[in-house]
Short mmCIF file of C-alpha atoms in Angstrom, two decimals:
data_model
loop_
_atom_site.label_atom_id
_atom_site.label_comp_id
_atom_site.label_asym_id
_atom_site.label_seq_id
_atom_site.Cartn_x
_atom_site.Cartn_y
_atom_site.Cartn_z
CA MET C 1 39.40 36.65 2.90
CA GLU C 2 36.98 34.01 4.16
CA THR C 3 39.73 32.50 6.35
CA LEU C 4 40.76 35.95 7.60
CA GLU C 5 37.16 36.77 8.47
CA SER C 6 36.83 33.59 10.54
CA GLU C 7 39.97 34.55 12.45
CA LEU C 8 38.51 37.99 13.19
CA THR C 9 35.17 36.63 14.44
CA CYS C 10 34.27 36.48 18.12
CA PRO C 11 33.43 32.94 19.33
CA ILE C 12 30.50 34.29 21.37
CA CYS C 13 28.61 36.75 19.17
CA LEU C 14 30.01 35.38 15.89
CA GLU C 15 30.57 38.96 14.70
CA LEU C 16 33.82 40.84 14.08
CA PHE C 17 35.60 41.57 17.34
CA GLU C 18 34.53 44.85 18.87
CA ASP C 19 36.90 46.32 21.52
CA PRO C 20 38.69 42.94 21.81
CA LEU C 21 40.30 41.87 25.07
CA LEU C 22 43.54 39.84 25.08
CA LEU C 23 43.11 36.97 27.49
CA PRO C 24 46.04 35.37 29.36
CA CYS C 25 45.58 32.22 27.25
CA ALA C 26 46.31 34.32 24.11
CA HIS C 27 42.73 34.14 22.84
CA SER C 28 40.59 37.22 22.31
CA LEU C 29 37.05 38.16 23.29
CA CYS C 30 34.79 41.16 22.77
CA PHE C 31 34.55 43.32 25.86
CA SER C 32 30.73 43.19 25.71
CA CYS C 33 30.75 39.41 25.27
CA ALA C 34 33.08 39.01 28.27
CA HIS C 35 30.74 41.20 30.29
CA ARG C 36 27.77 38.99 29.26
CA ILE C 37 29.68 35.93 30.49
CA LEU C 38 30.18 37.57 33.88
CA VAL C 39 26.51 38.55 34.03
CA SER C 40 25.49 34.94 33.33
CA HIS C 41 27.53 33.84 36.37
CA CYS C 42 25.81 36.29 38.69
CA THR C 43 23.07 35.24 41.05
CA SER C 44 20.26 37.46 42.27
CA ASN C 45 22.33 38.59 45.29
CA GLU C 46 25.63 39.13 43.45
CA SER C 47 26.99 41.90 41.25
CA VAL C 48 29.22 41.68 38.22
CA GLU C 49 32.13 43.14 40.20
CA SER C 50 32.01 40.19 42.60
CA ILE C 51 32.87 37.69 39.83
CA SER C 52 36.61 37.04 39.99
CA ALA C 53 37.08 34.39 37.30
CA PHE C 54 35.54 32.89 34.16
CA GLN C 55 36.50 30.34 31.51
CA CYS C 56 37.81 31.12 28.06
CA PRO C 57 35.10 30.05 25.60
CA THR C 58 37.73 28.73 23.18
CA CYS C 59 40.14 26.69 25.33
CA ARG C 60 38.26 26.54 28.68
CA TYR C 61 41.25 28.14 30.45
CA VAL C 62 40.24 29.81 33.74
CA ILE C 63 40.78 33.57 33.51
CA THR C 64 41.39 35.20 36.90
CA LEU C 65 40.39 38.84 37.26
CA ASN C 66 41.94 41.40 39.58
CA GLN C 67 40.15 44.15 41.45
CA LYS C 68 39.61 46.09 38.21
CA GLY C 69 37.65 43.22 36.68
CA LEU C 70 37.52 43.27 32.89
CA GLU C 71 39.23 46.66 32.84
CA GLY C 72 42.28 44.96 34.23
CA LEU C 73 42.68 42.87 31.05
CA LYS C 74 44.75 44.23 28.19
CA ARG C 75 43.13 45.46 24.98
CA ASN C 76 44.19 43.60 21.85
CA VAL C 77 45.16 46.72 19.93
CA THR C 78 46.82 44.81 17.11
CA LEU C 79 43.69 42.77 16.45
CA GLN C 80 41.56 45.93 16.51
CA ASN C 81 43.83 47.56 13.91
CA ILE C 82 43.58 44.50 11.67
CA ILE C 83 39.78 44.60 11.96
CA ASP C 84 39.74 48.30 11.05
CA ARG C 85 41.84 47.70 7.92
CA TYR C 86 39.68 44.72 7.01
CA GLN C 87 36.53 46.80 7.28
CA LYS C 88 38.02 49.48 5.05
CA ALA C 89 38.98 46.88 2.46
CA SER C 90 35.51 45.32 2.62
CA ALA C 91 33.91 48.70 1.88
CA SER C 92 36.11 49.46 -1.16
CA GLY C 93 33.65 48.26 -3.87
CA PRO C 94 30.68 46.11 -4.84
CA ASN C 95 32.88 43.21 -5.95
CA SER C 96 35.01 43.23 -2.83
CA PRO C 97 34.91 40.38 -0.35
CA GLY C 98 33.29 42.67 2.17
CA GLU C 99 30.41 43.44 -0.18
CA THR C 100 29.92 39.76 -0.74
CA ARG C 101 29.98 39.36 3.00
CA ARG C 102 27.38 42.03 3.43
CA GLU C 103 24.96 40.29 1.10
CA ARG C 104 25.32 37.02 2.93
CA PRO C 105 21.95 35.92 4.37
CA VAL C 106 21.14 35.86 8.06
CA ASP C 107 21.37 32.23 9.31
CA GLY C 108 23.51 30.93 6.43
CA THR C 109 20.50 30.30 4.21
CA THR C 110 20.18 31.27 0.58
CA MET C 111 18.61 34.66 0.07
CA THR C 112 15.61 35.02 -2.20
CA ALA C 113 13.58 38.04 -3.10
CA PRO C 114 10.87 38.41 -0.46
CA SER C 115 7.36 37.99 -1.73
CA GLU C 116 5.96 40.44 0.85
CA ARG C 117 6.58 44.18 0.93
CA VAL C 118 9.03 45.21 3.68
CA PRO C 119 8.45 48.80 4.94
CA CYS C 120 11.21 51.18 6.02
CA GLN C 121 11.44 51.37 9.80
CA PHE C 122 12.92 54.91 9.88
CA CYS C 123 10.38 56.69 7.68
CA GLU C 124 8.15 59.14 9.53
CA GLN C 125 5.63 59.39 6.70
CA ASP C 126 2.52 57.21 6.59
CA PRO C 127 2.64 54.80 4.89
CA PRO C 128 6.43 54.34 5.05
CA GLN C 129 8.56 53.85 1.95
CA GLU C 130 9.46 50.36 0.78
CA ALA C 131 12.80 49.20 2.19
CA VAL C 132 15.70 48.59 -0.19
CA LYS C 133 18.17 47.15 2.33
CA THR C 134 18.10 45.48 5.72
CA CYS C 135 21.01 45.82 8.13
CA VAL C 136 21.46 42.43 9.70
CA THR C 137 23.67 43.90 12.42
CA CYS C 138 21.20 46.65 13.40
CA GLU C 139 18.19 44.44 12.59
CA VAL C 140 16.55 47.41 10.87
CA SER C 141 15.20 47.87 7.32
CA TYR C 142 15.91 51.12 5.43
CA CYS C 143 14.53 52.84 2.35
CA GLU C 144 16.97 54.53 -0.06
CA GLY C 145 16.79 57.94 1.66
CA CYS C 146 16.93 56.68 5.23
CA LEU C 147 19.85 54.38 4.36
CA ARG C 148 21.96 57.33 3.10
CA ALA C 149 20.91 59.58 5.99
CA THR C 150 21.05 57.24 9.01
CA HIS C 151 23.27 54.36 7.93
CA PRO C 152 26.20 55.78 5.90
CA ASN C 153 28.94 53.51 4.66
CA LYS C 154 31.51 54.70 7.17
CA LYS C 155 32.36 54.20 10.81
CA PRO C 156 30.79 52.84 12.89
CA PHE C 157 28.67 51.13 10.16
CA THR C 158 31.45 49.86 7.88
CA GLY C 159 31.37 46.39 9.44
CA HIS C 160 27.60 46.01 9.34
CA ARG C 161 26.01 43.45 7.07
CA LEU C 162 23.51 44.71 4.51
CA ALA C 163 21.12 42.29 2.82
CA GLU C 164 18.04 42.38 0.66
CA PRO C 165 14.92 43.53 2.56
CA LEU C 166 13.90 40.94 5.14
CA PRO C 167 10.68 40.70 7.17
CA ASP C 168 11.04 40.90 10.95
CA SER C 169 10.30 37.20 11.31
CA HIS C 170 13.28 36.36 9.05
CA LEU C 171 15.50 39.02 10.53
CA ARG C 172 15.14 38.02 14.15
CA GLY C 173 15.94 34.40 13.44
CA LEU C 174 15.77 31.74 16.13
CA THR C 175 16.47 32.63 19.73
CA CYS C 176 17.70 30.35 22.50
CA LEU C 177 15.03 28.69 24.60
CA GLU C 178 17.01 29.27 27.83
CA HIS C 179 18.49 32.70 26.99
CA GLU C 180 15.77 34.68 25.24
CA ASP C 181 18.08 37.52 24.13
CA GLU C 182 20.62 35.20 22.52
CA LYS C 183 20.47 33.76 19.01
CA VAL C 184 21.19 30.10 18.50
CA ASN C 185 24.58 29.64 16.87
CA MET C 186 25.57 26.05 17.60
CA TYR C 187 24.08 22.58 17.89
CA CYS C 188 24.28 20.28 20.93
CA VAL C 189 24.95 16.81 19.54
CA THR C 190 24.32 15.15 22.92
CA ASP C 191 20.81 16.57 23.38
CA GLU C 192 20.15 17.13 19.65
CA GLN C 193 19.11 20.71 20.35
CA LEU C 194 19.89 24.20 19.08
CA ILE C 195 21.77 26.25 21.69
CA CYS C 196 23.58 29.56 22.05
CA SER C 197 27.11 30.32 23.22
CA LEU C 198 26.01 30.94 26.79
CA CYS C 199 24.46 27.46 26.93
CA LYS C 200 27.88 26.02 26.11
CA LEU C 201 29.78 28.32 28.46
CA VAL C 202 27.66 28.37 31.59
CA GLY C 203 24.52 26.40 30.85
CA ARG C 204 23.63 22.73 31.17
CA HIS C 205 25.31 21.98 27.84
CA ARG C 206 28.80 22.98 28.98
CA GLU C 207 30.07 19.39 29.07
CA HIS C 208 28.16 18.26 25.99
CA GLN C 209 29.51 17.69 22.51
CA VAL C 210 28.60 20.55 20.22
CA ALA C 211 28.95 21.24 16.49
CA SER C 212 28.59 24.24 14.27
CA LEU C 213 25.27 24.83 12.57
CA SER C 214 26.83 24.50 9.13
CA ASP C 215 28.45 21.12 9.90
CA ARG C 216 25.29 19.76 11.46
CA TYR C 217 23.28 21.21 8.60
CA GLU C 218 25.39 19.35 6.04
CA LYS C 219 25.20 16.04 7.93
CA LEU C 220 21.48 16.21 8.55
CA LYS C 221 20.86 17.43 5.02
CA GLN C 222 22.80 14.49 3.60
CA ALA C 223 20.93 12.07 5.88
CA LEU C 224 17.60 13.65 4.98
CA ASP C 225 18.46 13.58 1.27
CA SER C 226 19.43 9.92 1.56
CA ASN C 227 16.26 9.03 3.47
CA LEU C 228 14.21 11.14 1.08
CA ASN C 229 15.71 9.36 -1.92
CA CYS C 230 14.94 6.01 -0.28
CA LEU C 231 11.40 7.15 0.41
CA ILE C 232 10.98 8.42 -3.15
CA LYS C 233 12.34 5.12 -4.46
CA ARG C 234 10.05 3.17 -2.14
CA ASN C 235 7.13 5.37 -3.13
CA SER C 236 7.91 4.72 -6.78
CA GLU C 237 8.04 0.99 -6.06
CA LEU C 238 4.70 1.22 -4.26
CA GLU C 239 3.20 3.13 -7.18
CA THR C 240 4.48 0.43 -9.54
CA LEU C 241 3.08 -2.24 -7.24
CA MET C 242 -0.24 -0.42 -6.98
CA ALA C 243 -0.39 -0.15 -10.79
CA LYS C 244 0.25 -3.90 -11.03
CA LEU C 245 -2.41 -4.56 -8.39
CA ILE C 246 -4.89 -2.40 -10.29
CA GLN C 247 -3.97 -4.24 -13.49
CA THR C 248 -4.40 -7.52 -11.63
CA CYS C 249 -7.85 -6.41 -10.43
CA GLN C 250 -8.81 -5.61 -14.00
CA GLN C 251 -7.45 -8.97 -15.14
CA VAL C 252 -9.42 -10.70 -12.37
CA GLU C 253 -12.57 -8.99 -13.66
CA VAL C 254 -11.79 -10.17 -17.19
CA ASN C 255 -10.93 -13.72 -16.09
CA ALA C 256 -14.05 -13.96 -13.90
CA SER C 257 -16.19 -12.74 -16.80
CA GLN C 258 -14.60 -15.32 -19.08
CA GLN C 259 -15.18 -18.10 -16.55
CA GLU C 260 -18.80 -17.03 -16.10
CA GLY C 261 -19.18 -17.12 -19.88
CA LYS C 262 -17.66 -20.60 -20.02
CA LEU C 263 -19.95 -21.75 -17.18
CA GLN C 264 -22.95 -20.38 -19.00
CA GLU C 265 -21.89 -22.14 -22.22
CA GLU C 266 -21.33 -25.46 -20.44
CA CYS C 267 -24.64 -25.21 -18.58
CA ASP C 268 -26.44 -24.28 -21.81
CA LEU C 269 -24.82 -27.28 -23.49
CA LEU C 270 -25.94 -29.55 -20.67
CA MET C 271 -29.46 -28.10 -20.93
CA GLU C 272 -29.45 -28.73 -24.68
CA ILE C 273 -28.33 -32.32 -24.14
CA ILE C 274 -31.00 -32.82 -21.47
CA GLN C 275 -33.68 -31.28 -23.71
CA GLU C 276 -32.57 -33.46 -26.62
CA ARG C 277 -32.61 -36.61 -24.51
CA ARG C 278 -35.96 -35.56 -23.08
CA GLN C 279 -37.43 -35.27 -26.57
CA ILE C 280 -36.02 -38.68 -27.56
CA ILE C 281 -37.33 -40.42 -24.45
CA SER C 282 -40.67 -38.59 -24.76
CA ALA C 283 -40.97 -39.82 -28.36
CA LYS C 284 -40.35 -43.39 -27.20
CA ILE C 285 -43.03 -43.02 -24.54
CA LYS C 286 -45.49 -41.66 -27.09
CA GLU C 287 -44.70 -44.52 -29.45
CA GLY C 288 -45.30 -47.08 -26.67
CA LYS C 289 -48.55 -45.31 -25.85
CA SER C 290 -49.70 -45.49 -29.49
CA VAL C 291 -48.90 -49.20 -29.75
CA ARG C 292 -50.81 -49.98 -26.59
CA LEU C 293 -53.81 -47.84 -27.58
CA ARG C 294 -54.03 -49.48 -31.03
CA LYS C 295 -53.97 -52.93 -29.47
CA LEU C 296 -56.60 -51.96 -26.94
CA ALA C 297 -58.80 -50.39 -29.66
CA GLN C 298 -58.65 -53.61 -31.66
CA GLN C 299 -59.61 -55.62 -28.59
CA ILE C 300 -62.48 -53.20 -27.90
CA GLY C 301 -63.76 -53.67 -31.50
CA ASN C 302 -63.63 -57.44 -31.16
CA CYS C 303 -65.53 -57.29 -27.89
CA LYS C 304 -68.14 -55.02 -29.46
CA GLN C 305 -68.76 -57.44 -32.36
CA CYS C 306 -68.99 -60.37 -29.98
CA ILE C 307 -71.52 -58.48 -27.84
CA GLU C 308 -73.68 -57.66 -30.89
CA ARG C 309 -73.80 -61.27 -32.05
CA SER C 310 -74.44 -62.49 -28.54
CA SER C 311 -77.27 -59.99 -28.10
CA ALA C 312 -79.05 -61.20 -31.26
CA LEU C 313 -78.63 -64.84 -30.20
CA ILE C 314 -79.93 -64.03 -26.72
CA THR C 315 -83.08 -62.49 -28.27
CA GLN C 316 -83.75 -65.60 -30.40
CA ALA C 317 -83.07 -67.94 -27.47
CA ASP C 318 -85.41 -65.94 -25.28
CA GLN C 319 -88.18 -66.22 -27.83
CA THR C 320 -87.61 -70.00 -28.13
CA VAL C 321 -87.74 -70.41 -24.37
CA LYS C 322 -91.11 -68.62 -24.34
CA GLU C 323 -92.57 -70.96 -27.06
CA THR C 324 -95.36 -73.10 -25.54
CA ASP C 325 -95.91 -75.29 -28.55
CA HIS C 326 -93.85 -78.40 -27.97
CA ALA C 327 -93.47 -79.26 -31.62
CA ARG C 328 -92.30 -75.74 -32.56
CA PHE C 329 -90.00 -75.61 -29.52
CA LEU C 330 -88.34 -78.91 -30.39
CA GLN C 331 -87.98 -77.86 -33.98
CA THR C 332 -85.82 -74.74 -33.08
CA ALA C 333 -84.50 -75.44 -29.58
CA LYS C 334 -81.71 -77.77 -30.62
CA ASN C 335 -80.30 -75.35 -33.18
CA ILE C 336 -80.54 -72.39 -30.77
CA SER C 337 -78.93 -74.41 -27.97
CA GLU C 338 -75.95 -75.33 -30.17
CA ARG C 339 -75.48 -71.75 -31.27
CA VAL C 340 -75.59 -70.50 -27.64
CA SER C 341 -73.00 -73.09 -26.65
CA MET C 342 -70.72 -72.09 -29.55
CA ALA C 343 -71.13 -68.36 -28.81
CA THR C 344 -70.31 -68.92 -25.16
CA ALA C 345 -67.14 -70.86 -26.05
CA SER C 346 -66.00 -68.37 -28.69
CA SER C 347 -66.53 -65.33 -26.41
CA GLN C 348 -64.40 -66.98 -23.76
CA VAL C 349 -61.58 -67.29 -26.27
CA LEU C 350 -61.86 -63.66 -27.43
CA ILE C 351 -61.72 -62.11 -23.91
CA PRO C 352 -58.06 -60.84 -23.55
CA GLU C 353 -56.02 -60.61 -20.39
CA ILE C 354 -56.35 -56.95 -19.39
CA ASN C 355 -53.78 -55.20 -17.13
CA LEU C 356 -55.54 -52.18 -15.67
CA ASN C 357 -52.24 -50.98 -14.04
CA ASP C 358 -50.04 -50.73 -17.13
CA THR C 359 -47.14 -48.52 -15.83
CA PHE C 360 -44.78 -48.84 -18.79
CA ASP C 361 -42.44 -51.16 -16.93
CA THR C 362 -40.27 -51.43 -20.01
CA PHE C 363 -39.64 -47.63 -19.76
CA ALA C 364 -37.82 -47.52 -16.44
CA LEU C 365 -36.48 -44.00 -15.75
CA ASP C 366 -33.61 -43.87 -13.25
CA PHE C 367 -31.52 -40.66 -13.32
CA SER C 368 -30.08 -41.03 -9.80
CA ARG C 369 -26.51 -41.42 -11.10
CA GLU C 370 -26.88 -38.43 -13.39
CA LYS C 371 -28.42 -36.37 -10.59
CA LYS C 372 -25.47 -37.15 -8.36
CA MET C 373 -23.05 -36.16 -11.09
CA LEU C 374 -24.92 -32.89 -11.63
CA GLU C 375 -24.91 -32.15 -7.92
CA ASN C 376 -21.12 -32.63 -7.88
CA LEU C 377 -20.47 -30.26 -10.74
CA ASP C 378 -17.51 -28.03 -9.77
CA TYR C 379 -14.05 -26.90 -10.82
CA LEU C 380 -11.41 -29.54 -11.14
CA THR C 381 -9.04 -29.54 -8.15
CA ALA C 382 -5.52 -30.85 -7.90
CA PRO C 383 -5.40 -34.36 -6.47
CA ASP C 384 -3.82 -35.08 -3.11
CA PRO C 385 -0.14 -36.03 -3.23
CA PRO C 386 0.30 -39.73 -3.80
CA GLY C 387 1.92 -42.04 -1.33
CA ILE C 388 5.10 -43.56 -2.77
CA ARG C 389 5.44 -47.27 -2.08
CA GLU C 390 9.19 -47.49 -1.72
CA GLU C 391 9.18 -51.27 -1.26
CA LEU C 392 7.83 -51.67 -4.79
CA CYS C 393 10.01 -49.05 -6.50
CA THR C 394 12.85 -50.39 -8.62
CA ALA C 395 15.72 -48.88 -10.57
CA SER C 396 17.77 -50.41 -13.35
CA TYR C 397 20.53 -49.01 -15.53
CA ASP C 398 18.29 -46.81 -17.64
CA THR C 399 14.80 -47.20 -16.13
CA VAL C 400 13.16 -46.28 -12.85
CA THR C 401 9.83 -47.80 -11.82
CA VAL C 402 7.88 -45.86 -9.23
CA HIS C 403 4.80 -47.28 -7.47
CA TRP C 404 2.38 -45.14 -5.54
CA THR C 405 -1.10 -45.12 -4.09
CA SER C 406 -3.64 -42.34 -4.41
CA ASP C 407 -7.26 -41.66 -3.61
CA ASP C 408 -7.70 -40.06 -7.02
CA GLU C 409 -10.01 -42.23 -9.12
CA PHE C 410 -8.09 -41.21 -12.25
CA SER C 411 -4.65 -42.07 -10.86
CA VAL C 412 -2.35 -44.78 -12.18
CA GLY C 413 -0.58 -47.36 -10.12
CA PHE C 414 2.95 -47.04 -11.48
CA VAL C 415 5.03 -45.53 -14.26
CA ARG C 416 8.30 -46.37 -15.91
CA ALA C 417 10.50 -43.53 -17.02
CA PRO C 418 13.86 -43.49 -18.84
CA VAL C 419 16.49 -41.42 -17.08
CA ARG C 420 19.62 -39.58 -18.18
CA HIS C 421 21.38 -39.67 -14.80
CA LEU C 422 20.81 -41.89 -11.79
CA HIS C 423 22.36 -41.09 -8.42
CA ARG C 424 22.33 -43.94 -5.93
CA THR C 425 22.78 -43.52 -2.19
CA SER C 426 22.36 -45.85 0.73
CA GLN C 427 18.91 -44.41 1.49
CA ARG C 428 17.30 -43.36 -1.79
CA CYS C 429 17.56 -43.00 -5.56
CA GLN C 430 17.49 -39.69 -7.36
CA PHE C 431 16.90 -39.57 -11.09
CA VAL C 432 16.85 -36.79 -13.68
#
């Protein structure tokens, strides 16, 4: 029945033929559709009767009209009888092909129960009753009573399509941009645009490649599904990547915290070592200070005793010098003179060599090397690549000696390595 229905469908209005005309090319066309074609060819100063020819919309054959115009073409009575019998068969029951056809949605889309209330357009009461059916052919919605009264299931309504209630916006569908009264029913592949039959017959798309809406729908739907799947896959990959990046950020936070902890530990250890060495060196300085102060205190005591003895001797000598009696003077002067001479000699021996600028020369503090090392504290970096000295490199049966130079202070000059395989060429040696 689906195939039969397509054979009974007009190529212009895409409905069952109504008053079909039999064209000379053996194709058929609705009388009203043929009249619309003639109208589309008219200019502002012409009438429909002045049009003497038009093209068949199926095969592009030029149909020549006589003085009677469309009335001069034969009616396709056989096709009309077949359509009448088909309409009767389609109205025979709810499970018939015609009933299925009636419930088919307007633009080939899947019908769903409308979420909004659709009012009956024939009810005179206010507010109108809720519609139970929409006639796609009449483009009118009916309630139960109005459907039985104004749209009975008999001629001329037997070929009309009934569907679940549809809002006006869904019912009207898409109209052609160039022909406002025509619905779009094909797709121009050249311009990638929805068009109507008149656009293909007489419009600027007449020479363009066209396709049916269903075919184009399937192709574009497959392409969109494919692109959508790729986008979903890419989006999933990006989400996975973003999750890894977030995890990496968290790991960076953890690693940075660990490195900061290690830095703090190393710096604390250096501070402990410095404090320990400071205490040791400070103790040595204090010990040197104590030794020097004890020595100086002993020297001060010796000087003090020498001064006391000298002071007493000076007093006695002064008294002797003041003696006017020659006999008494001579009796004591010699002894006093000897004692003064001895005291003078002994005090000269006791006077130490005093260094008033004692700067602890034996405690020389020079931390310039350590300061430089502390100023250069940093992460270890990879050394620069060494320069291979090919003229010094040698290879034997089971040993390869490689010489190189490097600015790294911890580098070695050469290394010998046993090899499992040695490949010799005229320019170089390669070992594994």
